[in-house]
């Protein structure tokens, strides 16, 4: 079956622009996670949804970052007034349940480059 | 708080040689441990996980890992590597959101 998909795969933005990154989780998966992976680093947690509820947003680095999942399926991560330090790969993962023993399936990521 | 330390940023080995990728963790709560593999331009794929029970965990592609509570380690091993194992490997800990190490790049030389 289809895995987690993300779009766009690559995004180049000028500093100060707003961007929106989309994640389509595996159908029926209730949990959705966003991670940020800087070059040469491991992924770092940004935020977590269970269905449409955003239960944890402790990893969002600033109020310029905003995520939503209004219907409990597709999610969008929005970054306002992008800055160079936002350049990274943004990974989305989904799982069938809320605990990490429910395997998280990762998408291919969106590589964001801010010039 | 939870954290993961991967002791080697790069590990070069010859094809068909054994390999061990080291991972140490710290956690104040019950531990779930994971190893993920990331091939170039692809998402992370789960290799194996430790939730409870037997401390020796077997995963896909011939990999295994051993949970050692006293040493707070979860090292990944493979007895004989193949060129196709060239990738970045991440150790992670978590009960919901995952905390990842910085990764170990495994390169296989023919």
PDB file of C-alpha atoms in Angstrom:
ATOM      1  CA  UNK A   1       0.000   0.000   0.000  1.00  0.00           C
ATOM      2  CA  UNK A   2       0.942   3.657  -0.173  1.00  0.00           C
ATOM      3  CA  UNK A   3       3.344   4.980   2.404  1.00  0.00           C
ATOM      4  CA  UNK A   4       3.678   8.450   3.856  1.00  0.00           C
ATOM      5  CA  UNK A   5       4.031  11.057   1.148  1.00  0.00           C
ATOM      6  CA  UNK A   6       5.307  14.602   1.451  1.00  0.00           C
ATOM      7  CA  UNK A   7       5.205  17.533  -0.912  1.00  0.00           C
ATOM      8  CA  UNK A   8       7.017  19.331  -2.249  1.00  0.00           C
ATOM      9  CA  UNK A   9      10.148  17.201  -2.078  1.00  0.00           C
ATOM     10  CA  UNK A  10      12.326  20.287  -2.502  1.00  0.00           C
ATOM     11  CA  UNK A  11      11.569  23.898  -1.692  1.00  0.00           C
ATOM     12  CA  UNK A  12      13.756  26.937  -2.147  1.00  0.00           C
ATOM     13  CA  UNK A  13      12.609  30.098  -0.411  1.00  0.00           C
ATOM     14  CA  UNK A  14      14.005  33.557  -0.105  1.00  0.00           C
ATOM     15  CA  UNK A  15      14.536  34.757   3.430  1.00  0.00           C
ATOM     16  CA  UNK A  16      11.333  36.268   4.731  1.00  0.00           C
ATOM     17  CA  UNK A  17       8.991  34.200   2.582  1.00  0.00           C
ATOM     18  CA  UNK A  18       6.304  31.938   4.032  1.00  0.00           C
ATOM     19  CA  UNK A  19       6.302  28.245   3.141  1.00  0.00           C
ATOM     20  CA  UNK A  20       3.830  25.393   3.582  1.00  0.00           C
ATOM     21  CA  UNK A  21       4.882  21.757   3.680  1.00  0.00           C
ATOM     22  CA  UNK A  22       2.339  18.994   3.240  1.00  0.00           C
ATOM     23  CA  UNK A  23       2.206  15.504   4.695  1.00  0.00           C
ATOM     24  CA  UNK A  24      -0.163  12.721   3.623  1.00  0.00           C
ATOM     25  CA  UNK A  25      -0.014   9.976   6.245  1.00  0.00           C
ATOM     26  CA  UNK A  26      -0.857   6.337   5.751  1.00  0.00           C
ATOM     27  CA  UNK A  27      -4.619   5.977   5.565  1.00  0.00           C
ATOM     28  CA  UNK A  28      -6.156   5.298   8.953  1.00  0.00           C
ATOM     29  CA  UNK A  29      -3.120   6.276  10.991  1.00  0.00           C
ATOM     30  CA  UNK A  30      -4.224   8.326  13.973  1.00  0.00           C
ATOM     31  CA  UNK A  31      -0.835   9.668  15.022  1.00  0.00           C
ATOM     32  CA  UNK A  32       1.260  12.089  13.009  1.00  0.00           C
ATOM     33  CA  UNK A  33       4.667  13.512  13.867  1.00  0.00           C
ATOM     34  CA  UNK A  34       6.837  16.245  12.362  1.00  0.00           C
ATOM     35  CA  UNK A  35      10.616  16.203  12.748  1.00  0.00           C
ATOM     36  CA  UNK A  36      13.343  18.592  11.569  1.00  0.00           C
ATOM     37  CA  UNK A  37      16.643  17.163  10.364  1.00  0.00           C
ATOM     38  CA  UNK A  38      19.492  19.628   9.930  1.00  0.00           C
ATOM     39  CA  UNK A  39      22.400  18.674   7.716  1.00  0.00           C
ATOM     40  CA  UNK A  40      24.548  16.006   9.348  1.00  0.00           C
ATOM     41  CA  UNK A  41      22.248  15.698  12.353  1.00  0.00           C
ATOM     42  CA  UNK A  42      19.602  13.316  13.576  1.00  0.00           C
ATOM     43  CA  UNK A  43      15.938  14.227  13.310  1.00  0.00           C
ATOM     44  CA  UNK A  44      14.550  16.446  16.064  1.00  0.00           C
ATOM     45  CA  UNK A  45      10.939  16.350  17.182  1.00  0.00           C
ATOM     46  CA  UNK A  46       8.764  19.322  16.311  1.00  0.00           C
ATOM     47  CA  UNK A  47       5.143  18.431  17.001  1.00  0.00           C
ATOM     48  CA  UNK A  48       2.651  15.570  17.359  1.00  0.00           C
ATOM     49  CA  UNK A  49      -1.006  15.095  16.463  1.00  0.00           C
ATOM     50  CA  UNK A  50      -3.444  12.462  17.555  1.00  0.00           C
ATOM     51  CA  UNK A  51      -6.229  12.681  14.999  1.00  0.00           C
ATOM     52  CA  UNK A  52      -6.888  16.428  14.676  1.00  0.00           C
ATOM     53  CA  UNK A  53      -5.657  17.317  18.155  1.00  0.00           C
ATOM     54  CA  UNK A  54      -2.183  18.766  18.483  1.00  0.00           C
ATOM     55  CA  UNK A  55      -1.058  17.129  21.720  1.00  0.00           C
ATOM     56  CA  UNK A  56       2.563  18.222  21.815  1.00  0.00           C
ATOM     57  CA  UNK A  57       4.190  21.195  20.128  1.00  0.00           C
ATOM     58  CA  UNK A  58       7.113  21.507  22.486  1.00  0.00           C
ATOM     59  CA  UNK A  59       9.674  21.096  19.697  1.00  0.00           C
ATOM     60  CA  UNK A  60       8.530  23.975  17.517  1.00  0.00           C
ATOM     61  CA  UNK A  61      11.535  26.340  17.571  1.00  0.00           C
ATOM     62  CA  UNK A  62       9.610  29.610  17.428  1.00  0.00           C
ATOM     63  CA  UNK A  63       6.183  31.093  16.919  1.00  0.00           C
ATOM     64  CA  UNK A  64       6.997  31.309  13.209  1.00  0.00           C
ATOM     65  CA  UNK A  65       6.314  27.588  13.020  1.00  0.00           C
ATOM     66  CA  UNK A  66       2.732  26.410  12.902  1.00  0.00           C
ATOM     67  CA  UNK A  67       1.238  22.993  12.178  1.00  0.00           C
ATOM     68  CA  UNK A  68      -2.287  21.823  11.625  1.00  0.00           C
ATOM     69  CA  UNK A  69      -4.250  18.686  10.868  1.00  0.00           C
ATOM     70  CA  UNK A  70      -7.821  19.932  10.635  1.00  0.00           C
ATOM     71  CA  UNK A  71      -9.550  16.717   9.549  1.00  0.00           C
ATOM     72  CA  UNK A  72      -7.260  14.243  11.234  1.00  0.00           C
ATOM     73  CA  UNK A  73      -5.542  13.110   8.048  1.00  0.00           C
ATOM     74  CA  UNK A  74      -3.408  15.474   5.936  1.00  0.00           C
ATOM     75  CA  UNK A  75      -1.146  17.804   7.891  1.00  0.00           C
ATOM     76  CA  UNK A  76       0.541  21.053   6.940  1.00  0.00           C
ATOM     77  CA  UNK A  77       3.605  22.569   8.538  1.00  0.00           C
ATOM     78  CA  UNK A  78       3.818  26.279   7.901  1.00  0.00           C
ATOM     79  CA  UNK A  79       6.865  28.418   8.454  1.00  0.00           C
ATOM     80  CA  UNK A  80       6.410  32.169   8.372  1.00  0.00           C
ATOM     81  CA  UNK A  81       9.130  34.684   7.533  1.00  0.00           C
ATOM     82  CA  UNK A  82      11.673  31.961   6.822  1.00  0.00           C
ATOM     83  CA  UNK A  83      15.246  32.421   7.993  1.00  0.00           C
ATOM     84  CA  UNK A  84      18.445  30.720   6.910  1.00  0.00           C
ATOM     85  CA  UNK A  85      18.550  28.596  10.050  1.00  0.00           C
ATOM     86  CA  UNK A  86      15.252  27.026   8.963  1.00  0.00           C
ATOM     87  CA  UNK A  87      17.093  25.233   6.151  1.00  0.00           C
ATOM     88  CA  UNK A  88      16.700  21.525   6.856  1.00  0.00           C
ATOM     89  CA  UNK A  89      14.848  18.406   5.824  1.00  0.00           C
ATOM     90  CA  UNK A  90      11.391  18.243   7.353  1.00  0.00           C
ATOM     91  CA  UNK A  91      10.230  14.696   7.988  1.00  0.00           C
ATOM     92  CA  UNK A  92       6.704  13.547   8.607  1.00  0.00           C
ATOM     93  CA  UNK A  93       5.854  10.220  10.229  1.00  0.00           C
ATOM     94  CA  UNK A  94       2.594   8.468  10.972  1.00  0.00           C
ATOM     95  CA  UNK A  95       1.642   5.539  13.161  1.00  0.00           C
ATOM     96  CA  UNK A  96      -1.451   3.502  13.858  1.00  0.00           C
ATOM     97  CA  UNK A  97      -1.477   4.369  17.565  1.00  0.00           C
ATOM     98  CA  UNK A  98      -0.256   6.952  20.051  1.00  0.00           C
ATOM     99  CA  UNK A  99       2.656   5.067  21.591  1.00  0.00           C
ATOM    100  CA  UNK A 100       6.068   4.578  20.051  1.00  0.00           C
ATOM    101  CA  UNK A 101       5.669   0.810  20.140  1.00  0.00           C
ATOM    102  CA  UNK A 102       3.327   1.578  17.273  1.00  0.00           C
ATOM    103  CA  UNK A 103       5.927   1.839  14.517  1.00  0.00           C
ATOM    104  CA  UNK A 104       6.384   5.283  13.030  1.00  0.00           C
ATOM    105  CA  UNK A 105       6.504   5.223   9.234  1.00  0.00           C
ATOM    106  CA  UNK A 106       8.465   8.083   7.752  1.00  0.00           C
ATOM    107  CA  UNK A 107       7.971   9.981   4.545  1.00  0.00           C
ATOM    108  CA  UNK A 108      10.879  10.940   2.251  1.00  0.00           C
ATOM    109  CA  UNK A 109      11.000  14.458   3.648  1.00  0.00           C
ATOM    110  CA  UNK A 110      10.901  17.968   2.229  1.00  0.00           C
ATOM    111  CA  UNK A 111      14.273  19.611   1.815  1.00  0.00           C
ATOM    112  CA  UNK A 112      13.892  23.329   2.534  1.00  0.00           C
ATOM    113  CA  UNK A 113      16.639  25.701   1.489  1.00  0.00           C
ATOM    114  CA  UNK A 114      16.349  29.318   2.581  1.00  0.00           C
ATOM    115  CA  UNK A 115      18.531  31.736   0.654  1.00  0.00           C
TER     116      UNK A 115
ATOM    117  CA  UNK B   1      14.645  13.937  29.840  1.00  0.00           C
ATOM    118  CA  UNK B   2      15.905  11.479  27.286  1.00  0.00           C
ATOM    119  CA  UNK B   3      19.027  11.580  25.147  1.00  0.00           C
ATOM    120  CA  UNK B   4      20.964   9.366  22.768  1.00  0.00           C
ATOM    121  CA  UNK B   5      24.671   9.340  21.999  1.00  0.00           C
ATOM    122  CA  UNK B   6      26.037   7.578  18.958  1.00  0.00           C
ATOM    123  CA  UNK B   7      29.704   7.249  19.634  1.00  0.00           C
ATOM    124  CA  UNK B   8      30.917   7.031  16.039  1.00  0.00           C
ATOM    125  CA  UNK B   9      29.977   9.504  13.327  1.00  0.00           C
ATOM    126  CA  UNK B  10      31.485   7.302  10.610  1.00  0.00           C
ATOM    127  CA  UNK B  11      32.309   3.600  10.464  1.00  0.00           C
ATOM    128  CA  UNK B  12      34.167   2.209   7.436  1.00  0.00           C
ATOM    129  CA  UNK B  13      34.285  -1.564   7.045  1.00  0.00           C
ATOM    130  CA  UNK B  14      35.146  -4.042   4.346  1.00  0.00           C
ATOM    131  CA  UNK B  15      32.457  -6.059   2.647  1.00  0.00           C
ATOM    132  CA  UNK B  16      31.604  -9.309   4.450  1.00  0.00           C
ATOM    133  CA  UNK B  17      33.265  -8.063   7.658  1.00  0.00           C
ATOM    134  CA  UNK B  18      31.303  -7.769  10.918  1.00  0.00           C
ATOM    135  CA  UNK B  19      30.200  -4.371  12.160  1.00  0.00           C
ATOM    136  CA  UNK B  20      29.038  -2.830  15.443  1.00  0.00           C
ATOM    137  CA  UNK B  21      27.429   0.605  15.648  1.00  0.00           C
ATOM    138  CA  UNK B  22      27.398   1.943  19.172  1.00  0.00           C
ATOM    139  CA  UNK B  23      24.542   3.683  20.936  1.00  0.00           C
ATOM    140  CA  UNK B  24      24.208   4.858  24.521  1.00  0.00           C
ATOM    141  CA  UNK B  25      21.060   6.403  25.941  1.00  0.00           C
ATOM    142  CA  UNK B  26      19.770   8.133  29.024  1.00  0.00           C
ATOM    143  CA  UNK B  27      16.189   8.048  30.137  1.00  0.00           C
ATOM    144  CA  UNK B  28      14.324   8.664  33.370  1.00  0.00           C
ATOM    145  CA  UNK B  29      11.343   6.591  32.295  1.00  0.00           C
ATOM    146  CA  UNK B  30      10.696   3.187  30.808  1.00  0.00           C
ATOM    147  CA  UNK B  31      12.798   2.722  27.742  1.00  0.00           C
ATOM    148  CA  UNK B  32      11.759   1.902  24.235  1.00  0.00           C
ATOM    149  CA  UNK B  33      14.767   1.794  21.912  1.00  0.00           C
ATOM    150  CA  UNK B  34      14.966   1.807  18.137  1.00  0.00           C
ATOM    151  CA  UNK B  35      17.397   1.643  15.271  1.00  0.00           C
ATOM    152  CA  UNK B  36      16.476   3.288  11.984  1.00  0.00           C
ATOM    153  CA  UNK B  37      18.298   3.251   8.649  1.00  0.00           C
ATOM    154  CA  UNK B  38      18.242   6.115   6.150  1.00  0.00           C
ATOM    155  CA  UNK B  39      19.308   5.475   2.569  1.00  0.00           C
ATOM    156  CA  UNK B  40      20.219   8.519   0.430  1.00  0.00           C
ATOM    157  CA  UNK B  41      17.202  10.672  -0.436  1.00  0.00           C
ATOM    158  CA  UNK B  42      14.847   8.332   1.373  1.00  0.00           C
ATOM    159  CA  UNK B  43      12.907   8.431   4.607  1.00  0.00           C
ATOM    160  CA  UNK B  44      13.839   6.559   7.747  1.00  0.00           C
ATOM    161  CA  UNK B  45      13.100   2.841   7.866  1.00  0.00           C
ATOM    162  CA  UNK B  46      12.792   0.872  11.088  1.00  0.00           C
ATOM    163  CA  UNK B  47      15.449  -1.831  11.475  1.00  0.00           C
ATOM    164  CA  UNK B  48      14.457  -3.110  14.901  1.00  0.00           C
ATOM    165  CA  UNK B  49      13.060  -2.100  18.256  1.00  0.00           C
ATOM    166  CA  UNK B  50      13.309  -3.068  21.903  1.00  0.00           C
ATOM    167  CA  UNK B  51      10.167  -2.707  23.982  1.00  0.00           C
ATOM    168  CA  UNK B  52      10.558  -5.373  26.666  1.00  0.00           C
ATOM    169  CA  UNK B  53      11.467  -9.009  27.109  1.00  0.00           C
ATOM    170  CA  UNK B  54      14.521 -10.590  25.537  1.00  0.00           C
ATOM    171  CA  UNK B  55      17.470  -8.220  25.470  1.00  0.00           C
ATOM    172  CA  UNK B  56      18.645  -9.545  22.092  1.00  0.00           C
ATOM    173  CA  UNK B  57      16.493  -8.141  19.336  1.00  0.00           C
ATOM    174  CA  UNK B  58      16.612  -9.302  15.736  1.00  0.00           C
ATOM    175  CA  UNK B  59      15.626  -7.006  12.912  1.00  0.00           C
ATOM    176  CA  UNK B  60      15.502  -6.817   9.160  1.00  0.00           C
ATOM    177  CA  UNK B  61      18.423  -7.279   6.765  1.00  0.00           C
ATOM    178  CA  UNK B  62      20.337  -9.492   9.223  1.00  0.00           C
ATOM    179  CA  UNK B  63      20.811  -6.809  11.873  1.00  0.00           C
ATOM    180  CA  UNK B  64      20.473  -7.400  15.596  1.00  0.00           C
ATOM    181  CA  UNK B  65      20.912  -5.304  18.724  1.00  0.00           C
ATOM    182  CA  UNK B  66      21.396  -6.008  22.399  1.00  0.00           C
ATOM    183  CA  UNK B  67      19.804  -3.976  25.162  1.00  0.00           C
ATOM    184  CA  UNK B  68      22.114  -3.592  28.141  1.00  0.00           C
ATOM    185  CA  UNK B  69      20.400  -1.807  30.996  1.00  0.00           C
ATOM    186  CA  UNK B  70      23.442  -1.626  33.286  1.00  0.00           C
ATOM    187  CA  UNK B  71      25.545  -0.019  30.568  1.00  0.00           C
ATOM    188  CA  UNK B  72      22.614   1.959  29.126  1.00  0.00           C
ATOM    189  CA  UNK B  73      23.591   0.743  25.681  1.00  0.00           C
ATOM    190  CA  UNK B  74      21.808  -0.574  22.623  1.00  0.00           C
ATOM    191  CA  UNK B  75      24.528  -1.445  20.121  1.00  0.00           C
ATOM    192  CA  UNK B  76      23.648  -2.592  16.607  1.00  0.00           C
ATOM    193  CA  UNK B  77      25.508  -5.495  15.017  1.00  0.00           C
ATOM    194  CA  UNK B  78      25.684  -7.424  11.788  1.00  0.00           C
ATOM    195  CA  UNK B  79      27.976 -10.412  11.343  1.00  0.00           C
ATOM    196  CA  UNK B  80      28.679  -9.827   7.639  1.00  0.00           C
ATOM    197  CA  UNK B  81      27.922  -6.569   5.831  1.00  0.00           C
ATOM    198  CA  UNK B  82      27.065  -6.037   2.192  1.00  0.00           C
ATOM    199  CA  UNK B  83      27.609  -3.077  -0.098  1.00  0.00           C
ATOM    200  CA  UNK B  84      23.868  -2.422   0.083  1.00  0.00           C
ATOM    201  CA  UNK B  85      24.165  -1.715   3.827  1.00  0.00           C
ATOM    202  CA  UNK B  86      25.848   1.603   3.049  1.00  0.00           C
ATOM    203  CA  UNK B  87      23.585   4.157   4.730  1.00  0.00           C
ATOM    204  CA  UNK B  88      23.113   6.399   7.751  1.00  0.00           C
ATOM    205  CA  UNK B  89      21.984   4.639  10.917  1.00  0.00           C
ATOM    206  CA  UNK B  90      20.122   6.341  13.741  1.00  0.00           C
ATOM    207  CA  UNK B  91      19.526   5.126  17.270  1.00  0.00           C
ATOM    208  CA  UNK B  92      16.431   6.533  18.985  1.00  0.00           C
ATOM    209  CA  UNK B  93      14.677   6.399  22.341  1.00  0.00           C
ATOM    210  CA  UNK B  94      11.145   7.328  23.235  1.00  0.00           C
ATOM    211  CA  UNK B  95       7.763   6.291  24.515  1.00  0.00           C
ATOM    212  CA  UNK B  96       5.869   8.500  22.080  1.00  0.00           C
ATOM    213  CA  UNK B  97       7.917  11.150  20.314  1.00  0.00           C
ATOM    214  CA  UNK B  98      11.362   9.882  19.372  1.00  0.00           C
ATOM    215  CA  UNK B  99      14.696  11.348  20.447  1.00  0.00           C
ATOM    216  CA  UNK B 100      17.394  10.498  17.900  1.00  0.00           C
ATOM    217  CA  UNK B 101      21.138  10.312  18.053  1.00  0.00           C
ATOM    218  CA  UNK B 102      23.251  12.203  15.539  1.00  0.00           C
ATOM    219  CA  UNK B 103      23.675   9.204  13.295  1.00  0.00           C
ATOM    220  CA  UNK B 104      26.483   6.909  12.171  1.00  0.00           C
ATOM    221  CA  UNK B 105      27.444   6.749   8.519  1.00  0.00           C
ATOM    222  CA  UNK B 106      28.315   3.191   7.563  1.00  0.00           C
ATOM    223  CA  UNK B 107      30.463   2.870   4.467  1.00  0.00           C
ATOM    224  CA  UNK B 108      31.290  -0.504   2.978  1.00  0.00           C
ATOM    225  CA  UNK B 109      34.499  -0.916   1.046  1.00  0.00           C
ATOM    226  CA  UNK B 110      34.770  -3.724  -1.500  1.00  0.00           C
TER     227      UNK B 110
END
